[in-house]
């Protein structure tokens, strides 16, 4: 066993994935130490994490929150140095003293730090879908050129990764199809014509997983699965038509790989993010995650169904965007972030999130973005179009 402790930077440490990551790290103090943490606005939560893990750096998104955290750290006698802003997040993601980065910042804001970690050749634990959805070919090229080790943390992509041979060079000739499972969220049994009355509180009440508000809404619309289809395309080098989605309400089978000989390998486990996090932290070894074990004697059934296109119209946008011009997936991501925010702010009906996404895809035509600056400009254009669409479809 490696006796040198890995120094971990956790980006988005106060979110659900960040908290779960720190839980796994705390279970293995002989293997891991926290090098740096970052958060957007949760000062007291980050302060408590600094007290427990004594990171060298803590980063807040804004100067005001950074000053408040610095004052509280000083009063507590804690030595952690406070930084602020997007540049500081990229600094802790690429710092020479950092060995691995958990990328758990939600949304397109996580792309810059992910690219910085990739360029620096870090072990990159990717929980940020948008790095691949927005970054696409640019992000994967940066990973390869930087010599980074990319490990997927989404439960579905971790399941696929665990089901595949260790040598990626063999994947193209072995994979017939990737099958992503989806819980179906809280509305899988509802009639599509009732979705207009859905509230943010109902949409965020996921039946199986504990997640943040944005990803909970994405699960309810199944846009999270659309983003995961795009992510799988880039992570595993398969064609869009080689990716399938099935509804699996029990969330026990986290995803599957069908091979060219027609055999299928699946990864199973309890719905607990600490499992894929532990896989990413320790790979290629295995460590205790803290998750409960499966008891097959208690399982009544494992069921699988095709997604209802009327109930989840956004799912099909994944294949549409992948077949369109480069950058279209970035437009889709930006539109969806704007639409979900409008819904959570009670400015947009739940059943109009898809309408905003569709209108934005029609309004913004990407032109092969070749750099981070191009992607950010495209993201800004898409957000402007989506905001305009959200106003037109306002609740």
PDB file of N, CA and C in Angstrom, residues 75-177:
ATOM      1  N   UNK A  75     -10.236  34.628  14.368  1.00  0.00           N
ATOM      2  CA  UNK A  75     -10.807  34.548  15.718  1.00  0.00           C
ATOM      3  C   UNK A  75     -10.686  33.143  16.289  1.00  0.00           C
ATOM      4  N   UNK A  76     -10.746  32.147  15.406  1.00  0.00           N
ATOM      5  CA  UNK A  76     -10.663  30.755  15.849  1.00  0.00           C
ATOM      6  C   UNK A  76      -9.227  30.275  16.000  1.00  0.00           C
ATOM      7  N   UNK A  77      -8.267  31.098  15.585  1.00  0.00           N
ATOM      8  CA  UNK A  77      -6.871  30.718  15.681  1.00  0.00           C
ATOM      9  C   UNK A  77      -6.452  29.659  14.683  1.00  0.00           C
ATOM     10  N   UNK A  78      -7.173  29.582  13.562  1.00  0.00           N
ATOM     11  CA  UNK A  78      -6.869  28.579  12.540  1.00  0.00           C
ATOM     12  C   UNK A  78      -5.930  29.165  11.489  1.00  0.00           C
ATOM     13  N   UNK A  79      -4.942  28.393  11.013  1.00  0.00           N
ATOM     14  CA  UNK A  79      -3.895  28.941  10.143  1.00  0.00           C
ATOM     15  C   UNK A  79      -4.230  28.969   8.658  1.00  0.00           C
ATOM     16  N   UNK A  80      -5.380  28.437   8.241  1.00  0.00           N
ATOM     17  CA  UNK A  80      -5.705  28.347   6.818  1.00  0.00           C
ATOM     18  C   UNK A  80      -5.677  29.725   6.161  1.00  0.00           C
ATOM     19  N   UNK A  81      -5.039  29.804   5.000  1.00  0.00           N
ATOM     20  CA  UNK A  81      -4.961  31.056   4.246  1.00  0.00           C
ATOM     21  C   UNK A  81      -6.169  31.175   3.328  1.00  0.00           C
ATOM     22  N   UNK A  82      -6.808  32.348   3.319  1.00  0.00           N
ATOM     23  CA  UNK A  82      -8.027  32.558   2.534  1.00  0.00           C
ATOM     24  C   UNK A  82      -7.700  33.292   1.234  1.00  0.00           C
ATOM     25  N   UNK A  83      -8.226  32.771   0.131  1.00  0.00           N
ATOM     26  CA  UNK A  83      -8.120  33.408  -1.179  1.00  0.00           C
ATOM     27  C   UNK A  83      -9.529  33.633  -1.710  1.00  0.00           C
ATOM     28  N   UNK A  84      -9.647  34.410  -2.781  1.00  0.00           N
ATOM     29  CA  UNK A  84     -10.982  34.651  -3.329  1.00  0.00           C
ATOM     30  C   UNK A  84     -10.948  34.758  -4.840  1.00  0.00           C
ATOM     31  N   UNK A  85     -12.066  34.338  -5.453  1.00  0.00           N
ATOM     32  CA  UNK A  85     -12.250  34.538  -6.887  1.00  0.00           C
ATOM     33  C   UNK A  85     -11.907  33.330  -7.739  1.00  0.00           C
ATOM     34  N   UNK A  86     -12.285  33.434  -9.022  1.00  0.00           N
ATOM     35  CA  UNK A  86     -12.106  32.336  -9.968  1.00  0.00           C
ATOM     36  C   UNK A  86     -10.631  31.995 -10.178  1.00  0.00           C
ATOM     37  N   UNK A  87      -9.763  33.003 -10.223  1.00  0.00           N
ATOM     38  CA  UNK A  87      -8.333  32.736 -10.416  1.00  0.00           C
ATOM     39  C   UNK A  87      -7.768  31.923  -9.261  1.00  0.00           C
ATOM     40  N   UNK A  88      -8.239  32.212  -8.062  1.00  0.00           N
ATOM     41  CA  UNK A  88      -7.748  31.489  -6.889  1.00  0.00           C
ATOM     42  C   UNK A  88      -8.190  30.028  -6.929  1.00  0.00           C
ATOM     43  N   UNK A  89      -9.390  29.780  -7.429  1.00  0.00           N
ATOM     44  CA  UNK A  89      -9.867  28.396  -7.535  1.00  0.00           C
ATOM     45  C   UNK A  89      -8.993  27.630  -8.523  1.00  0.00           C
ATOM     46  N   UNK A  90      -8.635  28.270  -9.621  1.00  0.00           N
ATOM     47  CA  UNK A  90      -7.747  27.617 -10.576  1.00  0.00           C
ATOM     48  C   UNK A  90      -6.363  27.387  -9.968  1.00  0.00           C
ATOM     49  N   UNK A  91      -5.932  28.306  -9.111  1.00  0.00           N
ATOM     50  CA  UNK A  91      -4.629  28.163  -8.457  1.00  0.00           C
ATOM     51  C   UNK A  91      -4.585  26.924  -7.581  1.00  0.00           C
ATOM     52  N   UNK A  92      -5.608  26.711  -6.759  1.00  0.00           N
ATOM     53  CA  UNK A  92      -5.579  25.541  -5.869  1.00  0.00           C
ATOM     54  C   UNK A  92      -5.817  24.242  -6.642  1.00  0.00           C
ATOM     55  N   UNK A  93      -6.447  24.348  -7.817  1.00  0.00           N
ATOM     56  CA  UNK A  93      -6.662  23.153  -8.636  1.00  0.00           C
ATOM     57  C   UNK A  93      -5.394  22.706  -9.347  1.00  0.00           C
ATOM     58  N   UNK A  94      -4.481  23.630  -9.575  1.00  0.00           N
ATOM     59  CA  UNK A  94      -3.263  23.317 -10.337  1.00  0.00           C
ATOM     60  C   UNK A  94      -2.002  23.421  -9.487  1.00  0.00           C
ATOM     61  N   UNK A  95      -2.138  23.687  -8.208  1.00  0.00           N
ATOM     62  CA  UNK A  95      -0.986  23.936  -7.328  1.00  0.00           C
ATOM     63  C   UNK A  95      -0.042  22.737  -7.306  1.00  0.00           C
ATOM     64  N   UNK A  96       1.240  23.015  -7.306  1.00  0.00           N
ATOM     65  CA  UNK A  96       2.237  21.941  -7.370  1.00  0.00           C
ATOM     66  C   UNK A  96       2.196  21.024  -6.147  1.00  0.00           C
ATOM     67  N   UNK A  97       1.684  21.523  -5.017  1.00  0.00           N
ATOM     68  CA  UNK A  97       1.620  20.698  -3.810  1.00  0.00           C
ATOM     69  C   UNK A  97       0.378  19.818  -3.752  1.00  0.00           C
ATOM     70  N   UNK A  98      -0.525  19.996  -4.707  1.00  0.00           N
ATOM     71  CA  UNK A  98      -1.762  19.222  -4.734  1.00  0.00           C
ATOM     72  C   UNK A  98      -1.576  17.989  -5.620  1.00  0.00           C
ATOM     73  N   UNK A  99      -2.033  16.835  -5.134  1.00  0.00           N
ATOM     74  CA  UNK A  99      -1.923  15.591  -5.900  1.00  0.00           C
ATOM     75  C   UNK A  99      -3.193  15.271  -6.678  1.00  0.00           C
ATOM     76  N   UNK A 100      -4.348  15.536  -6.085  1.00  0.00           N
ATOM     77  CA  UNK A 100      -5.621  15.156  -6.704  1.00  0.00           C
ATOM     78  C   UNK A 100      -6.655  16.242  -6.456  1.00  0.00           C
ATOM     79  N   UNK A 101      -7.580  16.370  -7.405  1.00  0.00           N
ATOM     80  CA  UNK A 101      -8.616  17.407  -7.333  1.00  0.00           C
ATOM     81  C   UNK A 101      -9.985  16.757  -7.474  1.00  0.00           C
ATOM     82  N   UNK A 102     -10.830  16.984  -6.475  1.00  0.00           N
ATOM     83  CA  UNK A 102     -12.236  16.621  -6.610  1.00  0.00           C
ATOM     84  C   UNK A 102     -12.956  17.837  -7.196  1.00  0.00           C
ATOM     85  N   UNK A 103     -13.434  17.706  -8.425  1.00  0.00           N
ATOM     86  CA  UNK A 103     -14.086  18.809  -9.128  1.00  0.00           C
ATOM     87  C   UNK A 103     -15.587  18.691  -8.948  1.00  0.00           C
ATOM     88  N   UNK A 104     -16.117  19.367  -7.924  1.00  0.00           N
ATOM     89  CA  UNK A 104     -17.536  19.240  -7.581  1.00  0.00           C
ATOM     90  C   UNK A 104     -18.256  20.577  -7.619  1.00  0.00           C
ATOM     91  N   UNK A 105     -17.702  21.559  -8.334  1.00  0.00           N
ATOM     92  CA  UNK A 105     -18.406  22.822  -8.524  1.00  0.00           C
ATOM     93  C   UNK A 105     -19.503  22.599  -9.553  1.00  0.00           C
ATOM     94  N   UNK A 106     -20.706  23.036  -9.238  1.00  0.00           N
ATOM     95  CA  UNK A 106     -21.846  22.825 -10.129  1.00  0.00           C
ATOM     96  C   UNK A 106     -21.844  23.871 -11.236  1.00  0.00           C
ATOM     97  N   UNK A 107     -22.109  23.429 -12.462  1.00  0.00           N
ATOM     98  CA  UNK A 107     -22.314  24.359 -13.562  1.00  0.00           C
ATOM     99  C   UNK A 107     -21.055  24.680 -14.346  1.00  0.00           C
ATOM    100  N   UNK A 108     -21.217  25.580 -15.318  1.00  0.00           N
ATOM    101  CA  UNK A 108     -20.118  25.950 -16.209  1.00  0.00           C
ATOM    102  C   UNK A 108     -18.984  26.644 -15.466  1.00  0.00           C
ATOM    103  N   UNK A 109     -19.252  27.154 -14.259  1.00  0.00           N
ATOM    104  CA  UNK A 109     -18.201  27.797 -13.465  1.00  0.00           C
ATOM    105  C   UNK A 109     -17.079  26.827 -13.120  1.00  0.00           C
ATOM    106  N   UNK A 110     -17.348  25.532 -13.192  1.00  0.00           N
ATOM    107  CA  UNK A 110     -16.318  24.556 -12.878  1.00  0.00           C
ATOM    108  C   UNK A 110     -15.378  24.238 -14.024  1.00  0.00           C
ATOM    109  N   UNK A 111     -15.651  24.748 -15.224  1.00  0.00           N
ATOM    110  CA  UNK A 111     -14.833  24.388 -16.385  1.00  0.00           C
ATOM    111  C   UNK A 111     -13.408  24.906 -16.268  1.00  0.00           C
ATOM    112  N   UNK A 112     -13.229  26.164 -15.902  1.00  0.00           N
ATOM    113  CA  UNK A 112     -11.889  26.748 -15.792  1.00  0.00           C
ATOM    114  C   UNK A 112     -10.996  25.985 -14.830  1.00  0.00           C
ATOM    115  N   UNK A 113     -11.445  25.725 -13.600  1.00  0.00           N
ATOM    116  CA  UNK A 113     -10.619  24.945 -12.669  1.00  0.00           C
ATOM    117  C   UNK A 113     -10.314  23.532 -13.161  1.00  0.00           C
ATOM    118  N   UNK A 114     -11.276  22.898 -13.838  1.00  0.00           N
ATOM    119  CA  UNK A 114     -11.032  21.560 -14.376  1.00  0.00           C
ATOM    120  C   UNK A 114      -9.938  21.591 -15.444  1.00  0.00           C
ATOM    121  N   UNK A 115      -9.996  22.583 -16.312  1.00  0.00           N
ATOM    122  CA  UNK A 115      -8.955  22.727 -17.331  1.00  0.00           C
ATOM    123  C   UNK A 115      -7.599  23.001 -16.689  1.00  0.00           C
ATOM    124  N   UNK A 116      -7.585  23.817 -15.644  1.00  0.00           N
ATOM    125  CA  UNK A 116      -6.327  24.119 -14.955  1.00  0.00           C
ATOM    126  C   UNK A 116      -5.727  22.859 -14.342  1.00  0.00           C
ATOM    127  N   UNK A 117      -6.570  22.042 -13.706  1.00  0.00           N
ATOM    128  CA  UNK A 117      -6.091  20.791 -13.115  1.00  0.00           C
ATOM    129  C   UNK A 117      -5.599  19.834 -14.190  1.00  0.00           C
ATOM    130  N   UNK A 118      -6.307  19.785 -15.316  1.00  0.00           N
ATOM    131  CA  UNK A 118      -5.907  18.902 -16.417  1.00  0.00           C
ATOM    132  C   UNK A 118      -4.566  19.328 -16.996  1.00  0.00           C
ATOM    133  N   UNK A 119      -4.404  20.635 -17.225  1.00  0.00           N
ATOM    134  CA  UNK A 119      -3.132  21.136 -17.766  1.00  0.00           C
ATOM    135  C   UNK A 119      -1.969  20.811 -16.834  1.00  0.00           C
ATOM    136  N   UNK A 120      -2.246  20.816 -15.518  1.00  0.00           N
ATOM    137  CA  UNK A 120      -1.193  20.558 -14.534  1.00  0.00           C
ATOM    138  C   UNK A 120      -0.957  19.067 -14.314  1.00  0.00           C
ATOM    139  N   UNK A 121      -1.684  18.221 -15.026  1.00  0.00           N
ATOM    140  CA  UNK A 121      -1.454  16.781 -14.938  1.00  0.00           C
ATOM    141  C   UNK A 121      -1.934  16.146 -13.655  1.00  0.00           C
ATOM    142  N   UNK A 122      -2.987  16.695 -13.066  1.00  0.00           N
ATOM    143  CA  UNK A 122      -3.465  16.184 -11.791  1.00  0.00           C
ATOM    144  C   UNK A 122      -4.289  14.905 -11.951  1.00  0.00           C
ATOM    145  N   UNK A 123      -4.450  14.212 -10.873  1.00  0.00           N
ATOM    146  CA  UNK A 123      -5.458  13.156 -10.766  1.00  0.00           C
ATOM    147  C   UNK A 123      -6.778  13.879 -10.563  1.00  0.00           C
ATOM    148  N   UNK A 124      -7.629  13.856 -11.560  1.00  0.00           N
ATOM    149  CA  UNK A 124      -8.826  14.696 -11.588  1.00  0.00           C
ATOM    150  C   UNK A 124     -10.062  13.832 -11.407  1.00  0.00           C
ATOM    151  N   UNK A 125     -10.710  14.008 -10.275  1.00  0.00           N
ATOM    152  CA  UNK A 125     -11.940  13.289  -9.959  1.00  0.00           C
ATOM    153  C   UNK A 125     -13.102  14.166 -10.399  1.00  0.00           C
ATOM    154  N   UNK A 126     -13.753  13.776 -11.476  1.00  0.00           N
ATOM    155  CA  UNK A 126     -14.688  14.669 -12.157  1.00  0.00           C
ATOM    156  C   UNK A 126     -16.131  14.402 -11.739  1.00  0.00           C
ATOM    157  N   UNK A 127     -16.662  15.298 -10.907  1.00  0.00           N
ATOM    158  CA  UNK A 127     -18.083  15.264 -10.558  1.00  0.00           C
ATOM    159  C   UNK A 127     -18.822  16.398 -11.246  1.00  0.00           C
ATOM    160  N   UNK A 128     -18.097  17.232 -11.970  1.00  0.00           N
ATOM    161  CA  UNK A 128     -18.673  18.374 -12.675  1.00  0.00           C
ATOM    162  C   UNK A 128     -18.995  17.959 -14.105  1.00  0.00           C
ATOM    163  N   UNK A 129     -20.275  17.708 -14.392  1.00  0.00           N
ATOM    164  CA  UNK A 129     -20.682  17.270 -15.732  1.00  0.00           C
ATOM    165  C   UNK A 129     -20.287  18.293 -16.795  1.00  0.00           C
ATOM    166  N   UNK A 130     -20.391  19.567 -16.408  1.00  0.00           N
ATOM    167  CA  UNK A 130     -20.268  20.629 -17.400  1.00  0.00           C
ATOM    168  C   UNK A 130     -18.875  20.733 -18.001  1.00  0.00           C
ATOM    169  N   UNK A 131     -17.849  20.240 -17.298  1.00  0.00           N
ATOM    170  CA  UNK A 131     -16.511  20.265 -17.880  1.00  0.00           C
ATOM    171  C   UNK A 131     -16.491  19.531 -19.214  1.00  0.00           C
ATOM    172  N   UNK A 132     -17.230  18.426 -19.279  1.00  0.00           N
ATOM    173  CA  UNK A 132     -17.305  17.660 -20.525  1.00  0.00           C
ATOM    174  C   UNK A 132     -18.419  18.141 -21.432  1.00  0.00           C
ATOM    175  N   UNK A 133     -19.551  18.525 -20.848  1.00  0.00           N
ATOM    176  CA  UNK A 133     -20.682  18.978 -21.668  1.00  0.00           C
ATOM    177  C   UNK A 133     -20.334  20.288 -22.365  1.00  0.00           C
ATOM    178  N   UNK A 134     -19.700  21.186 -21.641  1.00  0.00           N
ATOM    179  CA  UNK A 134     -19.306  22.476 -22.213  1.00  0.00           C
ATOM    180  C   UNK A 134     -17.950  22.360 -22.906  1.00  0.00           C
ATOM    181  N   UNK A 135     -16.987  21.735 -22.229  1.00  0.00           N
ATOM    182  CA  UNK A 135     -15.624  21.684 -22.746  1.00  0.00           C
ATOM    183  C   UNK A 135     -15.424  20.701 -23.882  1.00  0.00           C
ATOM    184  N   UNK A 136     -16.109  19.554 -23.813  1.00  0.00           N
ATOM    185  CA  UNK A 136     -16.066  18.582 -24.890  1.00  0.00           C
ATOM    186  C   UNK A 136     -14.662  18.206 -25.327  1.00  0.00           C
ATOM    187  N   UNK A 137     -14.427  18.340 -26.617  1.00  0.00           N
ATOM    188  CA  UNK A 137     -13.143  17.947 -27.204  1.00  0.00           C
ATOM    189  C   UNK A 137     -11.982  18.746 -26.626  1.00  0.00           C
ATOM    190  N   UNK A 138     -12.208  20.042 -26.337  1.00  0.00           N
ATOM    191  CA  UNK A 138     -11.143  20.875 -25.772  1.00  0.00           C
ATOM    192  C   UNK A 138     -10.706  20.319 -24.419  1.00  0.00           C
ATOM    193  N   UNK A 139     -11.662  19.939 -23.582  1.00  0.00           N
ATOM    194  CA  UNK A 139     -11.334  19.421 -22.257  1.00  0.00           C
ATOM    195  C   UNK A 139     -10.586  18.092 -22.372  1.00  0.00           C
ATOM    196  N   UNK A 140     -11.079  17.176 -23.205  1.00  0.00           N
ATOM    197  CA  UNK A 140     -10.420  15.879 -23.335  1.00  0.00           C
ATOM    198  C   UNK A 140      -9.016  16.034 -23.919  1.00  0.00           C
ATOM    199  N   UNK A 141      -8.856  16.955 -24.851  1.00  0.00           N
ATOM    200  CA  UNK A 141      -7.523  17.196 -25.421  1.00  0.00           C
ATOM    201  C   UNK A 141      -6.569  17.725 -24.340  1.00  0.00           C
ATOM    202  N   UNK A 142      -7.075  18.598 -23.482  1.00  0.00           N
ATOM    203  CA  UNK A 142      -6.248  19.148 -22.407  1.00  0.00           C
ATOM    204  C   UNK A 142      -5.846  18.059 -21.420  1.00  0.00           C
ATOM    205  N   UNK A 143      -6.759  17.148 -21.122  1.00  0.00           N
ATOM    206  CA  UNK A 143      -6.450  16.021 -20.233  1.00  0.00           C
ATOM    207  C   UNK A 143      -5.299  15.203 -20.812  1.00  0.00           C
ATOM    208  N   UNK A 144      -5.387  14.883 -22.087  1.00  0.00           N
ATOM    209  CA  UNK A 144      -4.351  14.049 -22.708  1.00  0.00           C
ATOM    210  C   UNK A 144      -3.020  14.793 -22.819  1.00  0.00           C
ATOM    211  N   UNK A 145      -3.069  16.049 -23.218  1.00  0.00           N
ATOM    212  CA  UNK A 145      -1.836  16.814 -23.372  1.00  0.00           C
ATOM    213  C   UNK A 145      -1.165  17.085 -22.027  1.00  0.00           C
ATOM    214  N   UNK A 146      -1.956  17.272 -20.976  1.00  0.00           N
ATOM    215  CA  UNK A 146      -1.408  17.541 -19.655  1.00  0.00           C
ATOM    216  C   UNK A 146      -0.972  16.296 -18.912  1.00  0.00           C
ATOM    217  N   UNK A 147      -1.332  15.126 -19.430  1.00  0.00           N
ATOM    218  CA  UNK A 147      -0.981  13.887 -18.751  1.00  0.00           C
ATOM    219  C   UNK A 147      -1.786  13.651 -17.488  1.00  0.00           C
ATOM    220  N   UNK A 148      -2.980  14.230 -17.417  1.00  0.00           N
ATOM    221  CA  UNK A 148      -3.818  14.070 -16.240  1.00  0.00           C
ATOM    222  C   UNK A 148      -4.458  12.681 -16.223  1.00  0.00           C
ATOM    223  N   UNK A 149      -4.833  12.236 -15.026  1.00  0.00           N
ATOM    224  CA  UNK A 149      -5.595  11.006 -14.859  1.00  0.00           C
ATOM    225  C   UNK A 149      -7.037  11.399 -14.577  1.00  0.00           C
ATOM    226  N   UNK A 150      -7.944  11.069 -15.474  1.00  0.00           N
ATOM    227  CA  UNK A 150      -9.343  11.482 -15.365  1.00  0.00           C
ATOM    228  C   UNK A 150     -10.177  10.318 -14.850  1.00  0.00           C
ATOM    229  N   UNK A 151     -10.827  10.526 -13.702  1.00  0.00           N
ATOM    230  CA  UNK A 151     -11.646   9.492 -13.078  1.00  0.00           C
ATOM    231  C   UNK A 151     -13.058  10.028 -12.867  1.00  0.00           C
ATOM    232  N   UNK A 152     -14.064   9.409 -13.490  1.00  0.00           N
ATOM    233  CA  UNK A 152     -15.433   9.912 -13.369  1.00  0.00           C
ATOM    234  C   UNK A 152     -16.027   9.606 -11.996  1.00  0.00           C
ATOM    235  N   UNK A 153     -16.766  10.573 -11.444  1.00  0.00           N
ATOM    236  CA  UNK A 153     -17.355  10.424 -10.120  1.00  0.00           C
ATOM    237  C   UNK A 153     -18.876  10.333 -10.172  1.00  0.00           C
ATOM    238  N   UNK A 154     -19.520  10.842 -11.206  1.00  0.00           N
ATOM    239  CA  UNK A 154     -20.950  10.561 -11.354  1.00  0.00           C
ATOM    240  C   UNK A 154     -21.159   9.070 -11.158  1.00  0.00           C
ATOM    241  N   UNK A 155     -22.208   8.680 -10.429  1.00  0.00           N
ATOM    242  CA  UNK A 155     -22.399   7.262 -10.132  1.00  0.00           C
ATOM    243  C   UNK A 155     -22.513   6.434 -11.410  1.00  0.00           C
ATOM    244  N   UNK A 156     -23.167   6.996 -12.432  1.00  0.00           N
ATOM    245  CA  UNK A 156     -23.353   6.256 -13.680  1.00  0.00           C
ATOM    246  C   UNK A 156     -22.034   6.054 -14.416  1.00  0.00           C
ATOM    247  N   UNK A 157     -21.241   7.105 -14.523  1.00  0.00           N
ATOM    248  CA  UNK A 157     -19.999   7.002 -15.280  1.00  0.00           C
ATOM    249  C   UNK A 157     -18.939   6.232 -14.501  1.00  0.00           C
ATOM    250  N   UNK A 158     -18.984   6.337 -13.182  1.00  0.00           N
ATOM    251  CA  UNK A 158     -18.105   5.498 -12.374  1.00  0.00           C
ATOM    252  C   UNK A 158     -18.468   4.027 -12.565  1.00  0.00           C
ATOM    253  N   UNK A 159     -19.763   3.733 -12.643  1.00  0.00           N
ATOM    254  CA  UNK A 159     -20.206   2.355 -12.860  1.00  0.00           C
ATOM    255  C   UNK A 159     -19.694   1.817 -14.194  1.00  0.00           C
ATOM    256  N   UNK A 160     -19.781   2.638 -15.226  1.00  0.00           N
ATOM    257  CA  UNK A 160     -19.275   2.229 -16.541  1.00  0.00           C
ATOM    258  C   UNK A 160     -17.765   2.015 -16.474  1.00  0.00           C
ATOM    259  N   UNK A 161     -17.063   2.953 -15.864  1.00  0.00           N
ATOM    260  CA  UNK A 161     -15.610   2.863 -15.727  1.00  0.00           C
ATOM    261  C   UNK A 161     -15.217   1.578 -15.006  1.00  0.00           C
ATOM    262  N   UNK A 162     -15.949   1.245 -13.946  1.00  0.00           N
ATOM    263  CA  UNK A 162     -15.642   0.029 -13.186  1.00  0.00           C
ATOM    264  C   UNK A 162     -15.953  -1.244 -13.974  1.00  0.00           C
ATOM    265  N   UNK A 163     -16.856  -1.138 -14.939  1.00  0.00           N
ATOM    266  CA  UNK A 163     -17.269  -2.304 -15.724  1.00  0.00           C
ATOM    267  C   UNK A 163     -16.370  -2.557 -16.929  1.00  0.00           C
ATOM    268  N   UNK A 164     -15.522  -1.602 -17.253  1.00  0.00           N
ATOM    269  CA  UNK A 164     -14.669  -1.714 -18.445  1.00  0.00           C
ATOM    270  C   UNK A 164     -13.291  -2.257 -18.100  1.00  0.00           C
ATOM    271  N   UNK A 165     -12.582  -2.834 -19.077  1.00  0.00           N
ATOM    272  CA  UNK A 165     -11.188  -3.236 -18.858  1.00  0.00           C
ATOM    273  C   UNK A 165     -10.330  -2.014 -18.520  1.00  0.00           C
ATOM    274  N   UNK A 166      -9.223  -2.246 -17.834  1.00  0.00           N
ATOM    275  CA  UNK A 166      -8.394  -1.125 -17.395  1.00  0.00           C
ATOM    276  C   UNK A 166      -7.722  -0.398 -18.558  1.00  0.00           C
ATOM    277  N   UNK A 167      -7.483  -1.077 -19.669  1.00  0.00           N
ATOM    278  CA  UNK A 167      -6.776  -0.475 -20.800  1.00  0.00           C
ATOM    279  C   UNK A 167      -7.779   0.187 -21.749  1.00  0.00           C
ATOM    280  N   UNK A 168      -7.854   1.550 -21.766  1.00  0.00           N
ATOM    281  CA  UNK A 168      -8.810   2.235 -22.640  1.00  0.00           C
ATOM    282  C   UNK A 168      -8.601   1.939 -24.125  1.00  0.00           C
ATOM    283  N   UNK A 169      -7.400   1.529 -24.497  1.00  0.00           N
ATOM    284  CA  UNK A 169      -7.130   1.248 -25.913  1.00  0.00           C
ATOM    285  C   UNK A 169      -7.987   0.083 -26.418  1.00  0.00           C
ATOM    286  N   UNK A 170      -8.454  -0.747 -25.517  1.00  0.00           N
ATOM    287  CA  UNK A 170      -9.256  -1.901 -25.929  1.00  0.00           C
ATOM    288  C   UNK A 170     -10.757  -1.582 -25.996  1.00  0.00           C
ATOM    289  N   UNK A 171     -11.151  -0.433 -25.485  1.00  0.00           N
ATOM    290  CA  UNK A 171     -12.586  -0.141 -25.383  1.00  0.00           C
ATOM    291  C   UNK A 171     -13.294  -0.115 -26.743  1.00  0.00           C
ATOM    292  N   UNK A 172     -12.772   0.573 -27.753  1.00  0.00           N
ATOM    293  CA  UNK A 172     -13.535   0.681 -29.008  1.00  0.00           C
ATOM    294  C   UNK A 172     -13.911  -0.666 -29.619  1.00  0.00           C
ATOM    295  N   UNK A 173     -13.027  -1.636 -29.548  1.00  0.00           N
ATOM    296  CA  UNK A 173     -13.336  -2.922 -30.177  1.00  0.00           C
ATOM    297  C   UNK A 173     -14.164  -3.833 -29.273  1.00  0.00           C
ATOM    298  N   UNK A 174     -14.304  -3.468 -28.004  1.00  0.00           N
ATOM    299  CA  UNK A 174     -15.039  -4.319 -27.069  1.00  0.00           C
ATOM    300  C   UNK A 174     -16.458  -3.819 -26.790  1.00  0.00           C
ATOM    301  N   UNK A 175     -16.656  -2.502 -26.776  1.00  0.00           N
ATOM    302  CA  UNK A 175     -17.950  -1.949 -26.374  1.00  0.00           C
ATOM    303  C   UNK A 175     -18.944  -2.010 -27.528  1.00  0.00           C
ATOM    304  N   UNK A 176     -20.092  -2.592 -27.261  1.00  0.00           N
ATOM    305  CA  UNK A 176     -21.207  -2.532 -28.204  1.00  0.00           C
ATOM    306  C   UNK A 176     -22.139  -1.388 -27.838  1.00  0.00           C
ATOM    307  N   UNK A 177     -22.415  -1.270 -26.535  1.00  0.00           N
ATOM    308  CA  UNK A 177     -23.374  -0.255 -26.100  1.00  0.00           C
ATOM    309  C   UNK A 177     -23.143   0.072 -24.634  1.00  0.00           C
TER     310      UNK A 177
END
